[in-house]
mmCIF file of C-alpha atoms in Angstrom:
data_model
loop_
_atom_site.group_PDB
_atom_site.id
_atom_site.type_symbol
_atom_site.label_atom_id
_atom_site.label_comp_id
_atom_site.label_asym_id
_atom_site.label_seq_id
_atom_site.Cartn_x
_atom_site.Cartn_y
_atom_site.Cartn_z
ATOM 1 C CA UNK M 23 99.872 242.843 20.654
ATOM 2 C CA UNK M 24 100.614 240.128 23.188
ATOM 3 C CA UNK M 25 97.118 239.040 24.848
ATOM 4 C CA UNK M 26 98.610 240.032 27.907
ATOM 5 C CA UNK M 27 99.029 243.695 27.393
ATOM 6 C CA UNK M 28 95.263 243.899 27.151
ATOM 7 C CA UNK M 29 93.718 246.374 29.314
ATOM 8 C CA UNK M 30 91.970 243.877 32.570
ATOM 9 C CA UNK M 31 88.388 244.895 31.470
ATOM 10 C CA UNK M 32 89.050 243.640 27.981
ATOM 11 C CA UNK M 33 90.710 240.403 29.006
ATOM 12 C CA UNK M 34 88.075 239.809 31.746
ATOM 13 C CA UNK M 35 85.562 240.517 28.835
ATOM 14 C CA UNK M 36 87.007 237.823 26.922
ATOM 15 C CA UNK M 37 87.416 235.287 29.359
ATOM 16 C CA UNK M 38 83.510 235.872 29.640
ATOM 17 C CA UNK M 39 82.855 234.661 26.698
ATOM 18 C CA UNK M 40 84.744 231.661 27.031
ATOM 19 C CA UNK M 41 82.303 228.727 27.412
ATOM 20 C CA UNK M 42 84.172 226.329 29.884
ATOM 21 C CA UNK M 43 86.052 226.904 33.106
ATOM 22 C CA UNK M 44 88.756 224.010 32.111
ATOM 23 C CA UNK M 45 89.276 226.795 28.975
ATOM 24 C CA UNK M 46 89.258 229.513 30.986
ATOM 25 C CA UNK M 47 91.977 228.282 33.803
ATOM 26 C CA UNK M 48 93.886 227.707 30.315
ATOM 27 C CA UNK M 49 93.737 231.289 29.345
ATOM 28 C CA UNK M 50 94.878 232.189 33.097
ATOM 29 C CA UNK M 51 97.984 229.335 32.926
ATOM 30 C CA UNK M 52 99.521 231.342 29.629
ATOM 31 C CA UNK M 53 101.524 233.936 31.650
ATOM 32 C CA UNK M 54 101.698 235.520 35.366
ATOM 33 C CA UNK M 55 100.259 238.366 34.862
ATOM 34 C CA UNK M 56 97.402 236.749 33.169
ATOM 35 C CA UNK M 57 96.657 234.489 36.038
ATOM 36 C CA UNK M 58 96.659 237.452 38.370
ATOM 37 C CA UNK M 59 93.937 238.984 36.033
ATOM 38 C CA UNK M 60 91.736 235.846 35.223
ATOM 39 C CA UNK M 61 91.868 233.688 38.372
ATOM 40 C CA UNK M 62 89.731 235.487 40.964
ATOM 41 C CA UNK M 63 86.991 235.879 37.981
ATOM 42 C CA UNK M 64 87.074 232.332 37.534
ATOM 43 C CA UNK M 65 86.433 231.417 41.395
ATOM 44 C CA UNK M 66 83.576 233.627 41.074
ATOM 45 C CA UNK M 67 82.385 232.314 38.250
ATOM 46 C CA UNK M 68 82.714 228.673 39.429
ATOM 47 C CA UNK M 69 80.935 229.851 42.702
ATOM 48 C CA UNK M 70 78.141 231.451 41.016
ATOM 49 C CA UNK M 71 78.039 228.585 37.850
ATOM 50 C CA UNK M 72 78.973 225.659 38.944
ATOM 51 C CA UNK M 73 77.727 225.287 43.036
ATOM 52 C CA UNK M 74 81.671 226.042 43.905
ATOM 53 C CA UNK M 75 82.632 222.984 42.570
ATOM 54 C CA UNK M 76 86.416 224.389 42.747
ATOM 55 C CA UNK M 77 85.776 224.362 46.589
ATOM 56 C CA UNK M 78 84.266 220.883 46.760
ATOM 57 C CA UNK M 79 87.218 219.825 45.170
ATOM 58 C CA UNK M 80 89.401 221.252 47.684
ATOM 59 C CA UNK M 81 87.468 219.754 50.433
ATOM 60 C CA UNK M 82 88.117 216.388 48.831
ATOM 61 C CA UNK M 83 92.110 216.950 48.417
ATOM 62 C CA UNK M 84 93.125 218.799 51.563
ATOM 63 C CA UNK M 85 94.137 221.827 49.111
ATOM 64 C CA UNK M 86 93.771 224.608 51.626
ATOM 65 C CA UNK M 87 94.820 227.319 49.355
ATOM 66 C CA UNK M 88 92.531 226.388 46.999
ATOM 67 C CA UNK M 89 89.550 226.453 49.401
ATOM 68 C CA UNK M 90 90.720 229.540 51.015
ATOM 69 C CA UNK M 91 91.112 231.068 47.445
ATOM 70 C CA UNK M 92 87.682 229.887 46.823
ATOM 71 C CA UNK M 93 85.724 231.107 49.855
ATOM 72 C CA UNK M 94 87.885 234.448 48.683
ATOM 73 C CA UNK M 95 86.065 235.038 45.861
ATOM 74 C CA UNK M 96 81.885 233.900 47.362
ATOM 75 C CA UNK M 97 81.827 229.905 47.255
ATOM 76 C CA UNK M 98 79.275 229.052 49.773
ATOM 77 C CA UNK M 99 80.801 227.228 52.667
ATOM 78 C CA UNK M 100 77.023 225.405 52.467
ATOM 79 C CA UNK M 101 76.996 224.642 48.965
ATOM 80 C CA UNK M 102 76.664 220.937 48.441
ATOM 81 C CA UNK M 103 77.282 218.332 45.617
ATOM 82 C CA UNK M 104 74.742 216.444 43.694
ATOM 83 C CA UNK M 105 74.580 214.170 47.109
ATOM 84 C CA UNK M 106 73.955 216.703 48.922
ATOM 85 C CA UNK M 107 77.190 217.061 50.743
ATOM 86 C CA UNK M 108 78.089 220.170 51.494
ATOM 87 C CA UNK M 109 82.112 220.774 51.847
ATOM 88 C CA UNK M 110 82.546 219.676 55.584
ATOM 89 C CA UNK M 111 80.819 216.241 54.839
ATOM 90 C CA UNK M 112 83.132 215.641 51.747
ATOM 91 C CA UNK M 113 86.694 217.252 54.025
ATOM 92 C CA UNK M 114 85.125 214.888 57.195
ATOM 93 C CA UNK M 115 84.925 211.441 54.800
ATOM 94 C CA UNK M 116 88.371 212.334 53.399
ATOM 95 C CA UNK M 117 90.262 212.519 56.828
ATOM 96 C CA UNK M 118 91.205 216.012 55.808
ATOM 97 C CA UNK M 119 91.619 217.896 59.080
ATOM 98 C CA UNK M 120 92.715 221.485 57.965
ATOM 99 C CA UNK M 121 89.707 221.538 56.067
ATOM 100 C CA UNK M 122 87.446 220.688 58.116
ATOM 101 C CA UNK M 123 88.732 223.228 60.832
ATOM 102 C CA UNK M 124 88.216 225.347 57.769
ATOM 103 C CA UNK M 125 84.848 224.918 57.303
ATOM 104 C CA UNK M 126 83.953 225.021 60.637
ATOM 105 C CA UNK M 127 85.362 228.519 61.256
ATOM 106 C CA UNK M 128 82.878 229.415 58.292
ATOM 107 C CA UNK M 129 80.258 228.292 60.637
ATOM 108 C CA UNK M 130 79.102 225.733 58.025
ATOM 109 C CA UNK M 131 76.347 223.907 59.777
ATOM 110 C CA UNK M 132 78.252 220.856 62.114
ATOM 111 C CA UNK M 133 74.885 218.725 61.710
ATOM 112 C CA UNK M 134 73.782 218.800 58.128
ATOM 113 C CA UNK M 135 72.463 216.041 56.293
ATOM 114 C CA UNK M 136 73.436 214.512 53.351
ATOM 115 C CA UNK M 137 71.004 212.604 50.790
ATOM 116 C CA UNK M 138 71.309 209.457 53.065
ATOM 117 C CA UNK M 139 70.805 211.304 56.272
ATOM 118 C CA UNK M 140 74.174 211.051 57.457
ATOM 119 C CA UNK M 141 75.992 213.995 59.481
ATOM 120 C CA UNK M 142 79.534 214.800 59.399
ATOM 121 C CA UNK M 143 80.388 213.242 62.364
ATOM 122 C CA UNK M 144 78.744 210.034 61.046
ATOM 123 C CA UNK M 145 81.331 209.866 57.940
ATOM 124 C CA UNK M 146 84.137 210.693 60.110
ATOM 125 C CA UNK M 147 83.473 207.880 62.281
ATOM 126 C CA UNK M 148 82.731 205.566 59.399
ATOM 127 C CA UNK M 149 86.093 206.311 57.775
ATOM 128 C CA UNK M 150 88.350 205.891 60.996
ATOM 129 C CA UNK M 151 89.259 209.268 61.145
ATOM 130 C CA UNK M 152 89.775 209.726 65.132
ATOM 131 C CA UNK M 153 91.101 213.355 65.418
ATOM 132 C CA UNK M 154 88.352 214.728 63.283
ATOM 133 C CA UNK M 155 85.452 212.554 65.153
ATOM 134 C CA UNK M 156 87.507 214.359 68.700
ATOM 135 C CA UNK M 157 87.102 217.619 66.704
ATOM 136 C CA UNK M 158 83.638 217.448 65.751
ATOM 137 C CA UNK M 159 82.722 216.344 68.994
ATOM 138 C CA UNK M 160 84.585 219.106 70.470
ATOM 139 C CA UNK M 161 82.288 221.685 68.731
ATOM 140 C CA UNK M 162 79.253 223.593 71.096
ATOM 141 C CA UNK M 163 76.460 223.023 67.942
ATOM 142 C CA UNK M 164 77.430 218.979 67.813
ATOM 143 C CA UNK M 165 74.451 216.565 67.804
ATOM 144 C CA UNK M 166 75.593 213.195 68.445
ATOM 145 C CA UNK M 167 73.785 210.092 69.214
ATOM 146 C CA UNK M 168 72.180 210.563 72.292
ATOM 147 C CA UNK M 169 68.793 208.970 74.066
ATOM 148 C CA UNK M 170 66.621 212.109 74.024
ATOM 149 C CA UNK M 171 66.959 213.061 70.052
ATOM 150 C CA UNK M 172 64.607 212.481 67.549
ATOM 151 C CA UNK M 173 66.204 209.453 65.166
ATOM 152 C CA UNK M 174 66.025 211.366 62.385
ATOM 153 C CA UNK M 175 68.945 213.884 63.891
ATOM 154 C CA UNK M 176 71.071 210.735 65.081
ATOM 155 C CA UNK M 177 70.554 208.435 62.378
ATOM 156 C CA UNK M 178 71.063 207.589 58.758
ATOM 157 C CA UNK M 179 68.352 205.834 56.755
ATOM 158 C CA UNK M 180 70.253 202.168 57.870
ATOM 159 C CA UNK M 181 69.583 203.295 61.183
ATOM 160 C CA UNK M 182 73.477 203.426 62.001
ATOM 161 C CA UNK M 183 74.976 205.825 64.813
ATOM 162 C CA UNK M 184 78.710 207.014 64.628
ATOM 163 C CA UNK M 185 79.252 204.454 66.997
ATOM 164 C CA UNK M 186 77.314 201.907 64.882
ATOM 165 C CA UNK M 187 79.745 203.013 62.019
ATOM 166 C CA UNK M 188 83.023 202.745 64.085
ATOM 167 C CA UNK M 189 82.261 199.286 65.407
ATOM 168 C CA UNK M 190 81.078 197.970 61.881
ATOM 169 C CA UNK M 191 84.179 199.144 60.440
ATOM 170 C CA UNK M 192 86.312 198.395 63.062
ATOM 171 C CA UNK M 193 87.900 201.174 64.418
ATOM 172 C CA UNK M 194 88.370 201.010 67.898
ATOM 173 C CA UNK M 195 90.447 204.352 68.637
ATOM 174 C CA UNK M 196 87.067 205.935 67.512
ATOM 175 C CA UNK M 197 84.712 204.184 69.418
ATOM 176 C CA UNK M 198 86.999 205.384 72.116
ATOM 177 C CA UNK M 199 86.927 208.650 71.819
ATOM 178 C CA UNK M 200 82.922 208.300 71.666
ATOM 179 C CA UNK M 201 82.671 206.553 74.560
ATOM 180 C CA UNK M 202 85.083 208.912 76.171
ATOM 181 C CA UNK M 203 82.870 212.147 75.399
ATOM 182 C CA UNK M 204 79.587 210.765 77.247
ATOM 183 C CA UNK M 205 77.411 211.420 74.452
ATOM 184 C CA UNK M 206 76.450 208.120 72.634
ATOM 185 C CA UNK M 207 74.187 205.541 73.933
ATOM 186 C CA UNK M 208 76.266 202.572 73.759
ATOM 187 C CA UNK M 209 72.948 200.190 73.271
ATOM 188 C CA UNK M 210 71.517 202.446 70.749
ATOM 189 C CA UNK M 211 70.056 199.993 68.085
ATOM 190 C CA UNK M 212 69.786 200.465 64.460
ATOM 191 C CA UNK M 213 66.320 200.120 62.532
ATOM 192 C CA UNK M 214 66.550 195.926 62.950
ATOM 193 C CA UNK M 215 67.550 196.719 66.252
ATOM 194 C CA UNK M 216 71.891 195.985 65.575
ATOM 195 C CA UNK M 217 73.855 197.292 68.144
ATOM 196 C CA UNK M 218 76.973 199.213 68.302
ATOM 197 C CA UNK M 219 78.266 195.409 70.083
ATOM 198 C CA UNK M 220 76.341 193.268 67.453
ATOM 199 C CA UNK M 221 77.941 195.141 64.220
ATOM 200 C CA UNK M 222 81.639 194.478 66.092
ATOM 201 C CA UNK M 223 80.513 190.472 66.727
ATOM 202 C CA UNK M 224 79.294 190.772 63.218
ATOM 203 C CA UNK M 225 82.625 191.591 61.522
ATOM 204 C CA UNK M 226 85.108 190.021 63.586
ATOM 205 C CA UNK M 227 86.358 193.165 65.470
ATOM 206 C CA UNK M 228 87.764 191.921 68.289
ATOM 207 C CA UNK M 229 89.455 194.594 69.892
ATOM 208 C CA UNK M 230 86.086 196.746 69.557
ATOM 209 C CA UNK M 231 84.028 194.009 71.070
ATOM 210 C CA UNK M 232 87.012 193.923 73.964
ATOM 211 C CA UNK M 233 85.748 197.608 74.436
ATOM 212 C CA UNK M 234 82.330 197.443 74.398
ATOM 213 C CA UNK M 235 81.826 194.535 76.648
ATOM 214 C CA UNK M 236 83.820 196.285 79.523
ATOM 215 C CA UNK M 237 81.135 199.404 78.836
ATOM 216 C CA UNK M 238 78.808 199.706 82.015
ATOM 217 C CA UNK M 239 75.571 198.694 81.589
ATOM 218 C CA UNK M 240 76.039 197.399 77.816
ATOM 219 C CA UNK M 241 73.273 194.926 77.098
ATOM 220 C CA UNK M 242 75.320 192.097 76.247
ATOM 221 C CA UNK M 243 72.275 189.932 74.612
ATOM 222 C CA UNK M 244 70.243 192.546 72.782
ATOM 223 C CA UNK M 245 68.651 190.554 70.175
ATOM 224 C CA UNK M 246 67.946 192.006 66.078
ATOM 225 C CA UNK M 247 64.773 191.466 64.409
ATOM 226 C CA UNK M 248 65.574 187.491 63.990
ATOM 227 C CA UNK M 249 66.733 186.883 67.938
ATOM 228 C CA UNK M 250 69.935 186.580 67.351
ATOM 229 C CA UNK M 251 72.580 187.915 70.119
ATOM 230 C CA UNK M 252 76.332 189.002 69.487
ATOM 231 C CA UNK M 253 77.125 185.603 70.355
ATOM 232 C CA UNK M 254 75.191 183.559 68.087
ATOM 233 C CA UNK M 255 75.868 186.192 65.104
ATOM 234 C CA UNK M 256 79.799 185.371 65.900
ATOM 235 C CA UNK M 257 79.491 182.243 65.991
ATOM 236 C CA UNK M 258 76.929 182.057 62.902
ATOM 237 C CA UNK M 259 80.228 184.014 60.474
ATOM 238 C CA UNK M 260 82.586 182.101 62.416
ATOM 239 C CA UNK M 261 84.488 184.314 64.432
ATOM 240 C CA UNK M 262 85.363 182.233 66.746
ATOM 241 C CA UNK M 263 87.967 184.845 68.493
ATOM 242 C CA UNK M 264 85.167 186.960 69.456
ATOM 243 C CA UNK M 265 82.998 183.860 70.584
ATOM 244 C CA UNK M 266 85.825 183.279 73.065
ATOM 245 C CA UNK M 267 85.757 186.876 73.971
ATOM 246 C CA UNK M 268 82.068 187.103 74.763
ATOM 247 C CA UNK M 269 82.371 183.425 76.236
ATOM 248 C CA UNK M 270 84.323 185.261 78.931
ATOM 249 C CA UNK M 271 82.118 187.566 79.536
ATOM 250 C CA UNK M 272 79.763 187.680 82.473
ATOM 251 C CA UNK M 273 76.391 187.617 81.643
ATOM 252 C CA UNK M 274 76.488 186.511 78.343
ATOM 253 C CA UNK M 275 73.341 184.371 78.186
ATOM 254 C CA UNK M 276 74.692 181.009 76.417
ATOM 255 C CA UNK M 277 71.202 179.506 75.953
ATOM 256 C CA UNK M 278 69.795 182.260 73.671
ATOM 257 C CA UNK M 279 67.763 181.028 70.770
ATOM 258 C CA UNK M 280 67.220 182.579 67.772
ATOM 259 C CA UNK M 281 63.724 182.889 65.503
ATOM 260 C CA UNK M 282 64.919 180.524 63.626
ATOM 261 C CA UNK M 283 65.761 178.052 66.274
ATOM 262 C CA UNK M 284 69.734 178.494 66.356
ATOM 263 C CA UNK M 285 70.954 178.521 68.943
ATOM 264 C CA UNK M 286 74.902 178.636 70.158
ATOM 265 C CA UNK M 287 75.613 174.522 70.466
ATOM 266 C CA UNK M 288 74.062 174.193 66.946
ATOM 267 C CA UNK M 289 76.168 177.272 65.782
ATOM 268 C CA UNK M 290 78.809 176.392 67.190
ATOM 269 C CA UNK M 291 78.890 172.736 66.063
ATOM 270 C CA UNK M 292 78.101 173.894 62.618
ATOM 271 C CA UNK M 293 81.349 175.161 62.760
ATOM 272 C CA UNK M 294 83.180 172.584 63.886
ATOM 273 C CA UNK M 295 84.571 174.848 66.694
ATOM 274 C CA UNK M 296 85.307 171.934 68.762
ATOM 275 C CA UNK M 297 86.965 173.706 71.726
ATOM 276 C CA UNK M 298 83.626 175.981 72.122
ATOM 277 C CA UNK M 299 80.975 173.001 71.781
ATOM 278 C CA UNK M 300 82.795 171.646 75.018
ATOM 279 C CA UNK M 301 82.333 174.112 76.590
ATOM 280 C CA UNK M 302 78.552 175.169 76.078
ATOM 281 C CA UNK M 303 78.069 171.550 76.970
ATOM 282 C CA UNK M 304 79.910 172.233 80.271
ATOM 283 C CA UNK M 305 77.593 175.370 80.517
ATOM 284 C CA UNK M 306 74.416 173.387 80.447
ATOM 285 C CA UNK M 307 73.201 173.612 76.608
ATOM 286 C CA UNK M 308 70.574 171.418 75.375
ATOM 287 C CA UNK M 309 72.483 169.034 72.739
ATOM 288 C CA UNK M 310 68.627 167.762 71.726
ATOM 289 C CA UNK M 311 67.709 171.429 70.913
ATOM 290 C CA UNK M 312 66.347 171.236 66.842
ATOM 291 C CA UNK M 313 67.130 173.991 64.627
ATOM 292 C CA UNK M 314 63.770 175.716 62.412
ATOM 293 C CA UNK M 315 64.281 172.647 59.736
ATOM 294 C CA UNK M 316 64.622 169.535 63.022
ATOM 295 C CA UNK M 317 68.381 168.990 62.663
ATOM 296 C CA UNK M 318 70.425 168.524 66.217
ATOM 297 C CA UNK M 319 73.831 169.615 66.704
ATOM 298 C CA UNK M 320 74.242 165.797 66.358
ATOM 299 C CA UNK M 321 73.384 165.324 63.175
ATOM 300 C CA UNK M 322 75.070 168.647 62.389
ATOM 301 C CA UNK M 323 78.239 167.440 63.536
ATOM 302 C CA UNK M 324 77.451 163.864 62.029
ATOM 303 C CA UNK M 325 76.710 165.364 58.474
ATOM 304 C CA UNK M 326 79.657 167.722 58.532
ATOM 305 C CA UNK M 327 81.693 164.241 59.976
ATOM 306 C CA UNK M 328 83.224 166.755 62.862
ATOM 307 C CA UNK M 329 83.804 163.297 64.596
ATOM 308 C CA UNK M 330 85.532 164.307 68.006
ATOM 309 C CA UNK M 331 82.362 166.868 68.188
ATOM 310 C CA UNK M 332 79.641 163.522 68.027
ATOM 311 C CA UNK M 333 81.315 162.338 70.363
ATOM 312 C CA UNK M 334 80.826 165.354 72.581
ATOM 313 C CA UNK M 335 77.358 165.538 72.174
ATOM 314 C CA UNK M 336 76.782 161.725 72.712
ATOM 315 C CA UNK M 337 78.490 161.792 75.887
ATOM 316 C CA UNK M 338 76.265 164.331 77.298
ATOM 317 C CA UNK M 339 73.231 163.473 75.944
ATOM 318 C CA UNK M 340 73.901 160.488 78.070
ATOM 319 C CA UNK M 341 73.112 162.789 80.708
ATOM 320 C CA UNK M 342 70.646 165.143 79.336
ATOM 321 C CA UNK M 343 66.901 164.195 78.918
ATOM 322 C CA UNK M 344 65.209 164.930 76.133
ATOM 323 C CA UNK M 345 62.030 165.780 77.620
ATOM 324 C CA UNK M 346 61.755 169.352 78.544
ATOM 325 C CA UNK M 347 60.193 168.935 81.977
ATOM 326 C CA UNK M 348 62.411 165.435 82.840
ATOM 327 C CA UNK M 349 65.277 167.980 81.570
ATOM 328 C CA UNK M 350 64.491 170.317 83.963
ATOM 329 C CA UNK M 351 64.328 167.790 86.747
ATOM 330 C CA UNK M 352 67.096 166.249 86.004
ATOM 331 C CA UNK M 353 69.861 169.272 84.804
ATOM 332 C CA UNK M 354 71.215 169.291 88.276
ATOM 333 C CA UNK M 355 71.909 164.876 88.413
ATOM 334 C CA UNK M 356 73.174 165.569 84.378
ATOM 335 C CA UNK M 357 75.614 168.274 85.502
ATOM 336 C CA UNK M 358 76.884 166.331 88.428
ATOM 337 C CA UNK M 359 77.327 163.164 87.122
ATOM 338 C CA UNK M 360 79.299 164.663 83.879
ATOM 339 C CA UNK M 361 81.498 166.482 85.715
ATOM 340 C CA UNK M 362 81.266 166.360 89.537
ATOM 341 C CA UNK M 363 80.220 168.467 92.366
ATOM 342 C CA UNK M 364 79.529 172.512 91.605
ATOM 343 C CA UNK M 365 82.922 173.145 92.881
ATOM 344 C CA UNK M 366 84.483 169.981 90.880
ATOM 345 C CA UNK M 367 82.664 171.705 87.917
ATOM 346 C CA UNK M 368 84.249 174.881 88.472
ATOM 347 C CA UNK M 369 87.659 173.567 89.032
ATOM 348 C CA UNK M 370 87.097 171.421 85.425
ATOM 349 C CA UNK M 371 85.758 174.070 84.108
ATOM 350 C CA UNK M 372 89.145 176.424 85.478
ATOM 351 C CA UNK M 373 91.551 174.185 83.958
ATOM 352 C CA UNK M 374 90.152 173.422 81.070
ATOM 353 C CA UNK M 375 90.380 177.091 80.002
ATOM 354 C CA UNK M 376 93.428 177.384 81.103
ATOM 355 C CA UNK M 377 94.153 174.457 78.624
ATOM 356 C CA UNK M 378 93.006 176.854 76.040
ATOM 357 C CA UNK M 379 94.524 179.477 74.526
ATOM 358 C CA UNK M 380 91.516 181.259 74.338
ATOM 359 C CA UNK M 381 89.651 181.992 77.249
ATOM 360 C CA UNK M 382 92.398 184.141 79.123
ATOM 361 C CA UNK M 383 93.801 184.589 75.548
ATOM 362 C CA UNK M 384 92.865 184.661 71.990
ATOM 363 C CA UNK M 385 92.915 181.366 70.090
ATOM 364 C CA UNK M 386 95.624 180.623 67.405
ATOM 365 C CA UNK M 387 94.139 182.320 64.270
ATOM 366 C CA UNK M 388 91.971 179.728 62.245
ATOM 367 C CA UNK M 389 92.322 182.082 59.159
ATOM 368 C CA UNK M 390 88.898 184.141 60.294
ATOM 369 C CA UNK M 391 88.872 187.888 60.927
#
């Protein structure tokens, strides 16, 4: 007799005794009828053995059969993987929208935490997945980053907020639609005290920087735990696209210095970013300024043999005490006597950038992200 023509009990019964579920799906794949019979036992059983691992897995794929099959037959919509992800963190990191609008018609919980403290929302941001981040968002339960949370509901043990995550990684439709909603604290710092602006300088990301510095009341010069600013970190990886951007940008303070004694000019020079040093000299910066270990952006540029840049520098330390209070004194006669009158200065200052393609527009690409 055929396996098949079994009475249900007794092939139920057998696929009991069957030791693994891969076995078991076998037994169900060897005719229709047979699949009928077997499969809802096996969701059970995979619910009930093996933390719906079936459902998991559907989460991860976008199979929304599979899921719905799943949740059918008692998988948890809370159960969660040996990370501690339950199924809407694992459908939010895999872009997979139907699921997610799955799960959250379950009522799975919109603000768990994984193992690393990280909410939905958070890995949907992180991966660039816009229309789930407007989703999630979108939801009455939704605890994004916001000024009057405790940390531990907004943050992830790096101390990075959605927005954090979509400006580290780029993705500027994201930050968008969080800065859209209201909800995020655009200065929100992580546990070294990064910003949202910082991570995009960081990386290279200049359309997200382009964003973020047009944000009202964005704190253009929050410093991390070593004093360094959006600007010097730019310049520091040598993104010299977004130094141009933040150049631009009112309020950017150009004479920052770092813990370490960086400071732009020095950065900047290290570089070899010719076009900027000019202009941070035209801005007032010290060119006698030592870094932590006594170097000047003269013998930075004279070591690295960035000739045109020594040149720079020489001319305007013509100009520029090196005495702090003589300095001081004297900034005024310096600035006027290397470039003219404050209008004169303004009108160099004009055309030079407009002899740039990089103050009203980005620079040629120099290879850098």
């Amino acid at each position: 007799m055929p396996i098949s023509d079994l009475p249900n009990e007794i092939i139920l019964q057998i696929a009991d005794q069957i030791d693994s579920e891969k076995d078991v799906l076998l037994l169900a794949r060897l005719d229709r009828r047979l699949y009928g019979t077997v499969i809802d036992y096996l969701y059970r059983r995979n619910a009930r053995d093996s933390h719906a691992s079936a459902l998991l897995w559907a989460a991860k794929h976008g199979e929304e059969a599979t899921a719905q099959q799943a949740l059918a037959n008692g998988a948890s919509v809370c159960a969660c993987n040996n990370r501690h992800e339950t199924h809407l963190h694992v459908a939010a990191k895999a872009g997979q929208d139907r699921l997610v609008r799955l799960f959250l018609d379950h009522g799975v919980d919109v603000n768990s935490l994984n193992a690393h403290m990280q909410t939905p929302l958070v890995l949907a941001a992180r991966g660039g997945h816009e229309t789930l981040v407007r989703l999630l968002l979108d939801q009455p339960r939704i605890e994004p980053i916001v000024g009057t949370l405790e940390w531990w509901h907004c943050k992830n043990l790096e101390g990075l907020s959605p927005l954090c995550h979509a400006a580290r990684y780029g993705h500027a439709g994201v930050v968008r639609v969080l800065l859209d909603s209201e909800r995020v604290n655009v200065n929100w710092p992580n546990a070294i005290g990064l910003t949202p602006l910082y991570f995009a300088a960081m990386r290279g990301h200049e359309e997200v920087v382009k964003i973020l510095t047009r944000v009202p009341g964005i704190q253009l010069n929050a410093r991390s735990h070593i004093g360094m600013t959006p600007l010097l970190c730019a310049l520091m990886e040598g993104h010299e696209r977004v130094a141009w951007l933040l150049l631009e940008t009112e309020g950017v303070d150009v004479h920052a210095v770092a813990e370490n004694s960086n400071t732009a000019l020095s950065l900047a020079t290290a570089r070899g970013l010719e076009k900027i040093v000019k202009v941070l000299l035209m801005r007032g910066c010290n060119p006698h300024y030592p870094d932590q270990y006594g170097f000047t952006p003269l013998d930075m540029a004279t070591n690295a043999e960035h000739d045109s840049i020594v040149q720079l520098i020489k001319e305007a330390m013509q100009y520029c005490p090196r005495d702090p209070a003589e300095r001081r004194r004297s900034v005024g006669t310096w600035l006027g006597a290397h470039y003219g009158s404050r209008s004169h200065r303004a009108h160099h200052f004009s055309s030079f950038a407009q002899r740039q393609p990089s103050l009203s527009h980005s620079p040629p690409s120099n290879g850098r992200s």
